[in-house]
PDB file of C-alpha atoms and ligand atoms in Angstrom:
ATOM      1  CA  MET A   1     -57.496 -73.265  94.813  1.00 93.00           C
ATOM      2  CA  ASN A   2     -60.918 -73.751  96.461  1.00 96.00           C
ATOM      3  CA  ILE A   3     -61.342 -71.533  99.587  1.00 96.00           C
ATOM      4  CA  LEU A   4     -63.913 -70.956 102.369  1.00 97.00           C
ATOM      5  CA  PHE A   5     -63.738 -67.691 104.194  1.00 97.00           C
ATOM      6  CA  PHE A   6     -65.362 -67.131 107.522  1.00 98.00           C
ATOM      7  CA  GLY A   7     -65.523 -64.184 109.764  1.00 97.00           C
ATOM      8  CA  PRO A   8     -68.359 -62.254 111.672  1.00 95.00           C
ATOM      9  CA  ASN A   9     -69.738 -59.294 109.936  1.00 87.00           C
ATOM     10  CA  GLY A  10     -67.365 -56.445 110.660  1.00 85.00           C
ATOM     11  CA  SER A  11     -64.265 -58.582 110.762  1.00 90.00           C
ATOM     12  CA  GLY A  12     -62.818 -57.405 107.444  1.00 87.00           C
ATOM     13  CA  LYS A  13     -63.744 -60.620 105.766  1.00 90.00           C
ATOM     14  CA  GLY A  14     -64.661 -58.907 102.426  1.00 86.00           C
ATOM     15  CA  THR A  15     -61.353 -56.907 102.436  1.00 85.00           C
ATOM     16  CA  GLN A  16     -59.124 -59.941 103.246  1.00 92.00           C
ATOM     17  CA  GLY A  17     -61.189 -62.091 100.844  1.00 91.00           C
ATOM     18  CA  ALA A  18     -60.317 -59.615  98.123  1.00 89.00           C
ATOM     19  CA  ILE A  19     -56.679 -60.027  98.691  1.00 89.00           C
ATOM     20  CA  LEU A  20     -56.930 -63.798  98.502  1.00 90.00           C
ATOM     21  CA  LYS A  21     -58.985 -63.469  95.227  1.00 91.00           C
ATOM     22  CA  ASP A  22     -56.153 -61.390  93.711  1.00 90.00           C
ATOM     23  CA  LYS A  23     -53.476 -63.809  94.954  1.00 89.00           C
ATOM     24  CA  TYR A  24     -55.072 -67.030  93.564  1.00 91.00           C
ATOM     25  CA  ASN A  25     -56.968 -65.197  90.688  1.00 92.00           C
ATOM     26  CA  THR A  26     -60.273 -66.835  91.654  1.00 94.00           C
ATOM     27  CA  PRO A  27     -63.788 -65.536  91.461  1.00 95.00           C
ATOM     28  CA  HIS A  28     -64.747 -63.987  94.847  1.00 94.00           C
ATOM     29  CA  ILE A  29     -68.224 -65.353  95.408  1.00 95.00           C
ATOM     30  CA  GLU A  30     -70.104 -63.365  98.183  1.00 94.00           C
ATOM     31  CA  SER A  31     -73.486 -64.645  98.980  1.00 96.00           C
ATOM     32  CA  GLY A  32     -74.553 -61.257 100.445  1.00 93.00           C
ATOM     33  CA  ALA A  33     -73.271 -59.282  97.462  1.00 92.00           C
ATOM     34  CA  ILE A  34     -75.159 -61.652  95.115  1.00 95.00           C
ATOM     35  CA  PHE A  35     -78.342 -60.864  97.031  1.00 96.00           C
ATOM     36  CA  ARG A  36     -77.756 -57.145  97.052  1.00 93.00           C
ATOM     37  CA  ASP A  37     -77.152 -57.192  93.336  1.00 94.00           C
ATOM     38  CA  ASN A  38     -80.383 -59.026  92.712  1.00 95.00           C
ATOM     39  CA  ILE A  39     -82.218 -56.449  94.934  1.00 95.00           C
ATOM     40  CA  SER A  40     -80.647 -53.517  93.070  1.00 94.00           C
ATOM     41  CA  ASN A  41     -81.551 -55.143  89.697  1.00 96.00           C
ATOM     42  CA  GLY A  42     -85.134 -55.706  90.828  1.00 96.00           C
ATOM     43  CA  THR A  43     -85.044 -59.596  90.129  1.00 96.00           C
ATOM     44  CA  GLU A  44     -87.524 -62.114  91.557  1.00 96.00           C
ATOM     45  CA  LEU A  45     -84.734 -63.530  93.757  1.00 95.00           C
ATOM     46  CA  GLY A  46     -83.936 -60.037  95.179  1.00 96.00           C
ATOM     47  CA  ALA A  47     -87.595 -59.483  96.026  1.00 96.00           C
ATOM     48  CA  LYS A  48     -87.739 -62.750  97.782  1.00 96.00           C
ATOM     49  CA  ALA A  49     -84.395 -62.124  99.771  1.00 96.00           C
ATOM     50  CA  LYS A  50     -84.958 -58.497 100.695  1.00 95.00           C
ATOM     51  CA  GLY A  51     -87.260 -58.830 103.794  1.00 94.00           C
ATOM     52  CA  TYR A  52     -84.903 -61.391 105.359  1.00 95.00           C
ATOM     53  CA  ILE A  53     -81.834 -59.366 104.696  1.00 93.00           C
ATOM     54  CA  ASP A  54     -83.276 -56.134 106.081  1.00 90.00           C
ATOM     55  CA  LYS A  55     -84.154 -57.801 109.348  1.00 88.00           C
ATOM     56  CA  GLY A  56     -80.881 -59.583 109.661  1.00 88.00           C
ATOM     57  CA  ASP A  57     -82.412 -63.064 109.190  1.00 92.00           C
ATOM     58  CA  LEU A  58     -80.922 -65.719 106.910  1.00 96.00           C
ATOM     59  CA  VAL A  59     -82.436 -66.147 103.510  1.00 97.00           C
ATOM     60  CA  PRO A  60     -84.011 -69.569 103.610  1.00 97.00           C
ATOM     61  CA  ASP A  61     -81.790 -72.508 102.540  1.00 97.00           C
ATOM     62  CA  GLU A  62     -84.206 -73.453  99.821  1.00 96.00           C
ATOM     63  CA  ILE A  63     -83.243 -70.222  97.985  1.00 96.00           C
ATOM     64  CA  THR A  64     -79.574 -69.852  99.124  1.00 97.00           C
ATOM     65  CA  ILE A  65     -78.166 -73.214  98.770  1.00 97.00           C
ATOM     66  CA  PRO A  66     -79.157 -73.840  95.154  1.00 94.00           C
ATOM     67  CA  MET A  67     -78.163 -70.284  94.227  1.00 95.00           C
ATOM     68  CA  ILE A  68     -74.595 -70.908  95.539  1.00 96.00           C
ATOM     69  CA  LEU A  69     -74.193 -74.378  94.242  1.00 95.00           C
ATOM     70  CA  ASP A  70     -75.354 -73.302  90.798  1.00 93.00           C
ATOM     71  CA  ARG A  71     -72.756 -70.462  90.984  1.00 95.00           C
ATOM     72  CA  LEU A  72     -69.941 -72.927  91.693  1.00 95.00           C
ATOM     73  CA  LYS A  73     -70.853 -74.806  88.425  1.00 93.00           C
ATOM     74  CA  LYS A  74     -70.200 -71.763  86.240  1.00 95.00           C
ATOM     75  CA  GLU A  75     -67.197 -71.928  83.957  1.00 95.00           C
ATOM     76  CA  ASP A  76     -65.174 -69.373  85.811  1.00 95.00           C
ATOM     77  CA  CYS A  77     -65.180 -71.594  88.913  1.00 95.00           C
ATOM     78  CA  LYS A  78     -63.445 -74.490  87.037  1.00 92.00           C
ATOM     79  CA  ASP A  79     -60.068 -73.580  88.341  1.00 92.00           C
ATOM     80  CA  GLY A  80     -61.086 -72.628  91.787  1.00 95.00           C
ATOM     81  CA  TRP A  81     -63.230 -70.271  93.811  1.00 96.00           C
ATOM     82  CA  LEU A  82     -63.452 -68.248  97.021  1.00 96.00           C
ATOM     83  CA  LEU A  83     -66.711 -68.495  98.881  1.00 97.00           C
ATOM     84  CA  ASP A  84     -67.495 -65.794 101.383  1.00 95.00           C
ATOM     85  CA  GLY A  85     -70.614 -65.614 103.451  1.00 95.00           C
ATOM     86  CA  PHE A  86     -71.583 -69.349 102.616  1.00 98.00           C
ATOM     87  CA  PRO A  87     -72.022 -71.664 104.368  1.00 98.00           C
ATOM     88  CA  ARG A  88     -73.787 -69.673 107.170  1.00 97.00           C
ATOM     89  CA  ASN A  89     -75.312 -72.676 109.055  1.00 98.00           C
ATOM     90  CA  LYS A  90     -74.591 -76.309 109.563  1.00 97.00           C
ATOM     91  CA  ASN A  91     -77.170 -77.429 107.107  1.00 97.00           C
ATOM     92  CA  GLN A  92     -75.551 -75.403 104.282  1.00 98.00           C
ATOM     93  CA  ALA A  93     -72.096 -76.748 105.326  1.00 98.00           C
ATOM     94  CA  ILE A  94     -73.408 -80.398 105.008  1.00 97.00           C
ATOM     95  CA  LYS A  95     -75.009 -79.594 101.562  1.00 97.00           C
ATOM     96  CA  LEU A  96     -71.957 -77.902 100.390  1.00 97.00           C
ATOM     97  CA  ASP A  97     -69.782 -80.865 101.495  1.00 96.00           C
ATOM     98  CA  GLU A  98     -72.052 -83.274  99.667  1.00 97.00           C
ATOM     99  CA  ALA A  99     -71.992 -81.185  96.484  1.00 95.00           C
ATOM    100  CA  LEU A 100     -68.290 -80.904  96.558  1.00 94.00           C
ATOM    101  CA  LYS A 101     -68.018 -84.743  96.946  1.00 94.00           C
ATOM    102  CA  GLU A 102     -70.486 -85.214  94.167  1.00 94.00           C
ATOM    103  CA  ALA A 103     -68.529 -82.937  91.792  1.00 91.00           C
ATOM    104  CA  ASP A 104     -65.310 -84.498  92.896  1.00 90.00           C
ATOM    105  CA  MET A 105     -63.999 -81.119  93.939  1.00 90.00           C
ATOM    106  CA  ALA A 106     -61.555 -80.696  96.930  1.00 91.00           C
ATOM    107  CA  LEU A 107     -61.691 -77.994  99.509  1.00 95.00           C
ATOM    108  CA  ASP A 108     -58.078 -76.576  99.885  1.00 95.00           C
ATOM    109  CA  ILE A 109     -58.192 -73.792 102.422  1.00 96.00           C
ATOM    110  CA  VAL A 110     -60.612 -72.542 105.085  1.00 97.00           C
ATOM    111  CA  VAL A 111     -59.865 -69.116 106.689  1.00 97.00           C
ATOM    112  CA  GLU A 112     -61.582 -68.122 109.892  1.00 98.00           C
ATOM    113  CA  ILE A 113     -61.183 -64.555 111.243  1.00 98.00           C
ATOM    114  CA  LEU A 114     -61.486 -64.435 114.989  1.00 98.00           C
ATOM    115  CA  LEU A 115     -63.120 -61.285 116.437  1.00 96.00           C
ATOM    116  CA  ASP A 116     -64.886 -60.236 119.697  1.00 94.00           C
ATOM    117  CA  ARG A 117     -68.537 -59.601 119.033  1.00 94.00           C
ATOM    118  CA  GLU A 118     -68.646 -56.152 120.592  1.00 91.00           C
ATOM    119  CA  ILE A 119     -65.717 -54.937 118.357  1.00 92.00           C
ATOM    120  CA  ALA A 120     -67.361 -56.382 115.380  1.00 93.00           C
ATOM    121  CA  LYS A 121     -70.649 -54.609 116.031  1.00 92.00           C
ATOM    122  CA  ASN A 122     -68.815 -51.224 116.205  1.00 89.00           C
ATOM    123  CA  ARG A 123     -67.124 -51.822 113.060  1.00 90.00           C
ATOM    124  CA  ILE A 124     -70.200 -52.589 111.238  1.00 91.00           C
ATOM    125  CA  MET A 125     -71.880 -49.330 112.325  1.00 92.00           C
ATOM    126  CA  GLY A 126     -68.872 -47.372 111.115  1.00 93.00           C
ATOM    127  CA  ARG A 127     -68.469 -49.192 107.675  1.00 91.00           C
ATOM    128  CA  ARG A 128     -69.139 -47.102 104.508  1.00 95.00           C
ATOM    129  CA  LEU A 129     -69.389 -48.849 101.213  1.00 93.00           C
ATOM    130  CA  CYS A 130     -67.734 -47.451  98.042  1.00 96.00           C
ATOM    131  CA  VAL A 131     -70.069 -47.451  95.184  1.00 96.00           C
ATOM    132  CA  ASN A 132     -67.131 -48.534  92.849  1.00 96.00           C
ATOM    133  CA  ASP A 133     -65.933 -51.413  94.907  1.00 93.00           C
ATOM    134  CA  ASN A 134     -67.585 -52.640  98.183  1.00 87.00           C
ATOM    135  CA  ASN A 135     -64.307 -54.037  99.343  1.00 87.00           C
ATOM    136  CA  HIS A 136     -62.485 -50.688  99.463  1.00 92.00           C
ATOM    137  CA  PRO A 137     -61.905 -50.389 103.135  1.00 89.00           C
ATOM    138  CA  ASN A 138     -63.681 -47.290 104.663  1.00 93.00           C
ATOM    139  CA  ASN A 139     -64.675 -47.017 108.279  1.00 92.00           C
ATOM    140  CA  ILE A 140     -65.475 -43.754 110.135  1.00 93.00           C
ATOM    141  CA  PHE A 141     -64.522 -45.398 113.482  1.00 88.00           C
ATOM    142  CA  ILE A 142     -61.116 -46.910 112.336  1.00 88.00           C
ATOM    143  CA  ASP A 143     -58.343 -44.095 111.946  1.00 86.00           C
ATOM    144  CA  VAL A 144     -56.294 -45.851 109.377  1.00 87.00           C
ATOM    145  CA  ILE A 145     -59.212 -46.517 107.019  1.00 91.00           C
ATOM    146  CA  LYS A 146     -61.149 -43.300 107.717  1.00 95.00           C
ATOM    147  CA  PRO A 147     -62.851 -42.122 104.463  1.00 97.00           C
ATOM    148  CA  ASP A 148     -61.486 -39.008 102.683  1.00 97.00           C
ATOM    149  CA  GLY A 149     -64.195 -36.580 103.800  1.00 96.00           C
ATOM    150  CA  ASP A 150     -67.385 -38.214 102.574  1.00 96.00           C
ATOM    151  CA  LYS A 151     -65.521 -39.937  99.713  1.00 98.00           C
ATOM    152  CA  CYS A 152     -63.785 -43.455  99.292  1.00 98.00           C
ATOM    153  CA  ARG A 153     -60.167 -43.292 100.606  1.00 97.00           C
ATOM    154  CA  VAL A 154     -59.039 -45.662  97.867  1.00 97.00           C
ATOM    155  CA  CYS A 155     -60.704 -44.213  94.738  1.00 98.00           C
ATOM    156  CA  GLY A 156     -62.541 -41.105  95.716  1.00 98.00           C
ATOM    157  CA  GLY A 157     -65.978 -42.732  94.804  1.00 97.00           C
ATOM    158  CA  ASP A 158     -69.158 -41.936  96.645  1.00 97.00           C
ATOM    159  CA  LEU A 159     -69.840 -43.825  99.805  1.00 97.00           C
ATOM    160  CA  LYS A 160     -73.075 -45.297 101.259  1.00 95.00           C
ATOM    161  CA  THR A 161     -74.219 -47.305 104.144  1.00 93.00           C
ATOM    162  CA  ARG A 162     -76.084 -50.661 104.103  1.00 85.00           C
ATOM    163  CA  ALA A 163     -79.527 -50.404 105.878  1.00 84.00           C
ATOM    164  CA  ASP A 164     -78.901 -53.681 107.799  1.00 83.00           C
ATOM    165  CA  ASP A 165     -75.455 -52.144 109.095  1.00 86.00           C
ATOM    166  CA  GLN A 166     -77.256 -49.249 110.875  1.00 86.00           C
ATOM    167  CA  ASP A 167     -80.006 -51.314 112.621  1.00 89.00           C
ATOM    168  CA  GLU A 168     -78.832 -52.654 115.989  1.00 89.00           C
ATOM    169  CA  ASP A 169     -81.401 -55.395 116.113  1.00 90.00           C
ATOM    170  CA  ALA A 170     -80.439 -56.602 112.619  1.00 88.00           C
ATOM    171  CA  ILE A 171     -76.694 -56.654 113.702  1.00 91.00           C
ATOM    172  CA  SER A 172     -77.456 -58.302 116.828  1.00 92.00           C
ATOM    173  CA  LYS A 173     -79.391 -61.150 114.794  1.00 92.00           C
ATOM    174  CA  ARG A 174     -76.643 -61.499 112.310  1.00 92.00           C
ATOM    175  CA  HIS A 175     -74.072 -61.930 115.135  1.00 94.00           C
ATOM    176  CA  ALA A 176     -76.236 -64.382 116.960  1.00 96.00           C
ATOM    177  CA  ILE A 177     -76.292 -66.444 113.830  1.00 96.00           C
ATOM    178  CA  TYR A 178     -72.639 -66.122 113.295  1.00 97.00           C
ATOM    179  CA  TYR A 179     -71.404 -67.042 116.869  1.00 97.00           C
ATOM    180  CA  ASN A 180     -73.750 -69.903 117.188  1.00 97.00           C
ATOM    181  CA  THR A 181     -71.463 -72.920 117.487  1.00 97.00           C
ATOM    182  CA  GLU A 182     -74.355 -75.532 117.570  1.00 97.00           C
ATOM    183  CA  GLU A 183     -76.307 -74.747 114.411  1.00 96.00           C
ATOM    184  CA  GLY A 184     -74.992 -71.363 113.011  1.00 97.00           C
ATOM    185  CA  THR A 185     -72.071 -70.074 111.060  1.00 98.00           C
ATOM    186  CA  LEU A 186     -69.374 -71.205 113.561  1.00 98.00           C
ATOM    187  CA  ALA A 187     -70.923 -74.636 113.629  1.00 98.00           C
ATOM    188  CA  SER A 188     -70.329 -74.671 109.688  1.00 98.00           C
ATOM    189  CA  ALA A 189     -66.826 -73.493 110.070  1.00 98.00           C
ATOM    190  CA  TYR A 190     -66.217 -76.267 112.656  1.00 98.00           C
ATOM    191  CA  TYR A 191     -67.746 -78.712 110.407  1.00 97.00           C
ATOM    192  CA  PHE A 192     -64.798 -78.054 108.039  1.00 97.00           C
ATOM    193  CA  LYS A 193     -62.321 -77.726 110.840  1.00 97.00           C
ATOM    194  CA  ASP A 194     -63.201 -81.299 111.958  1.00 96.00           C
ATOM    195  CA  LEU A 195     -62.751 -82.545 108.313  1.00 95.00           C
ATOM    196  CA  ALA A 196     -59.419 -80.709 108.223  1.00 95.00           C
ATOM    197  CA  GLU A 197     -58.316 -82.452 111.415  1.00 94.00           C
ATOM    198  CA  LYS A 198     -59.483 -85.883 110.358  1.00 93.00           C
ATOM    199  CA  LYS A 199     -58.414 -85.768 106.660  1.00 84.00           C
ATOM    200  CA  GLY A 200     -55.441 -83.548 106.824  1.00 83.00           C
ATOM    201  CA  ASN A 201     -55.774 -82.389 103.220  1.00 88.00           C
ATOM    202  CA  ILE A 202     -57.592 -79.124 104.100  1.00 95.00           C
ATOM    203  CA  LYS A 203     -55.599 -76.303 105.531  1.00 96.00           C
ATOM    204  CA  TYR A 204     -57.542 -74.521 108.268  1.00 97.00           C
ATOM    205  CA  ILE A 205     -56.135 -71.051 109.026  1.00 96.00           C
ATOM    206  CA  THR A 206     -57.230 -68.683 111.916  1.00 97.00           C
ATOM    207  CA  LEU A 207     -56.501 -65.087 111.978  1.00 97.00           C
ATOM    208  CA  ASP A 208     -56.713 -62.538 114.734  1.00 97.00           C
ATOM    209  CA  GLY A 209     -59.106 -59.910 113.312  1.00 95.00           C
ATOM    210  CA  GLU A 210     -58.467 -57.250 115.891  1.00 93.00           C
ATOM    211  CA  PRO A 211     -55.130 -55.515 114.485  1.00 92.00           C
ATOM    212  CA  SER A 212     -55.027 -53.328 111.552  1.00 85.00           C
ATOM    213  CA  VAL A 213     -56.159 -54.454 107.962  1.00 83.00           C
ATOM    214  CA  LYS A 214     -52.477 -54.578 106.986  1.00 88.00           C
ATOM    215  CA  ALA A 215     -51.481 -56.658 109.968  1.00 92.00           C
ATOM    216  CA  VAL A 216     -54.343 -59.133 109.348  1.00 94.00           C
ATOM    217  CA  THR A 217     -53.236 -59.331 105.656  1.00 92.00           C
ATOM    218  CA  GLU A 218     -49.683 -60.120 106.794  1.00 94.00           C
ATOM    219  CA  GLU A 219     -50.825 -62.803 109.069  1.00 96.00           C
ATOM    220  CA  LEU A 220     -52.956 -64.273 106.321  1.00 94.00           C
ATOM    221  CA  ILE A 221     -50.244 -64.245 103.815  1.00 92.00           C
ATOM    222  CA  SER A 222     -47.663 -65.861 106.331  1.00 94.00           C
ATOM    223  CA  LYS A 223     -50.129 -68.736 106.932  1.00 94.00           C
ATOM    224  CA  LEU A 224     -51.032 -69.497 103.596  1.00 90.00           C
TER     225      LEU A 224
HETATM  226  P1  LIG B   1     -73.471 -60.229 104.205  1.00 62.59           P
HETATM  227  O1  LIG B   1     -73.185 -59.234 103.192  1.00 62.59           O
HETATM  228  O2  LIG B   1     -72.521 -61.461 104.180  1.00 62.59           O
HETATM  229  O3  LIG B   1     -73.444 -59.574 105.489  1.00 62.59           O
HETATM  230  O4  LIG B   1     -74.941 -60.849 103.923  1.00 62.59           O
HETATM  231  C1  LIG B   1     -76.019 -59.930 104.017  1.00 62.59           C
HETATM  232  C2  LIG B   1     -77.308 -60.685 104.276  1.00 62.59           C
HETATM  233  O5  LIG B   1     -77.482 -61.570 103.088  1.00 62.59           O
HETATM  234  C3  LIG B   1     -77.244 -61.723 105.442  1.00 62.59           C
HETATM  235  O6  LIG B   1     -77.581 -61.029 106.673  1.00 62.59           O
HETATM  236  C4  LIG B   1     -78.434 -62.719 105.141  1.00 62.59           C
HETATM  237  O7  LIG B   1     -79.681 -62.084 105.240  1.00 62.59           O
HETATM  238  C5  LIG B   1     -78.225 -62.885 103.614  1.00 62.59           C
HETATM  239  N1  LIG B   1     -77.162 -63.940 103.372  1.00 62.59           N
HETATM  240  C6  LIG B   1     -75.847 -63.870 102.918  1.00 62.59           C
HETATM  241  N2  LIG B   1     -75.346 -65.070 102.917  1.00 62.59           N
HETATM  242  C7  LIG B   1     -76.401 -65.963 103.203  1.00 62.59           C
HETATM  243  C8  LIG B   1     -76.276 -67.423 103.440  1.00 62.59           C
HETATM  244  N3  LIG B   1     -75.274 -68.237 103.225  1.00 62.59           N
HETATM  245  N4  LIG B   1     -77.546 -67.996 103.809  1.00 62.59           N
HETATM  246  C9  LIG B   1     -78.519 -67.209 104.173  1.00 62.59           C
HETATM  247  N5  LIG B   1     -78.628 -65.828 103.991  1.00 62.59           N
HETATM  248  C10 LIG B   1     -77.421 -65.233 103.598  1.00 62.59           C
END
């Protein structure tokens, strides 16, 4: 199963993505997490990406597109993949579509989480990341997933924040990119929505991101 996952930062995309990953047993490829791993490991790629990420800008396509297309060629993606955070603009969508055609790979499902921009912003600022698994849901502003004191509510691990989550200018830039329907991330989602409507072999699912994590998961499972 080949899946694309869209949602504004703060919509619970990572959490719901992890559920899909388990259901279909596919690798969960998160472009942002790949960059963050490279930064923590002090790689050349991480050094190139860090300045853009800290400011909330996109890492340039010349770096991001080959990084993701190469990742999709790895052995573990042979039987399917779940792509989260890519494509992030229209150019990336076109390049991904071309690469899929070239590799004779079909896209099966596209998921788009719908969420108001202001709600997404508050969620981002309250988000806490578990050092053991970034997709353990912890948010100091959402009662049902409030951390256990200063520890992860799922596994008790230490929690940290992302620098780009606590910087309002960076959040605003990330959302401006996401909600841009001409060239930004929504434009890339709509590129595949158009294909889904024209060809009929791609399932395009929209989810209301406002209710609880559990309710969003239920909607997701019911629509798959
Ligand atoms: P995320 O974890 O998805 O919020 O991504 C964190 C940051 O990584 C973004 O704000 C961008 O700076 C960078 N990034 C992630 N995915 C992409 C992408 N597809 N294209 C360009 N930059 C990206």
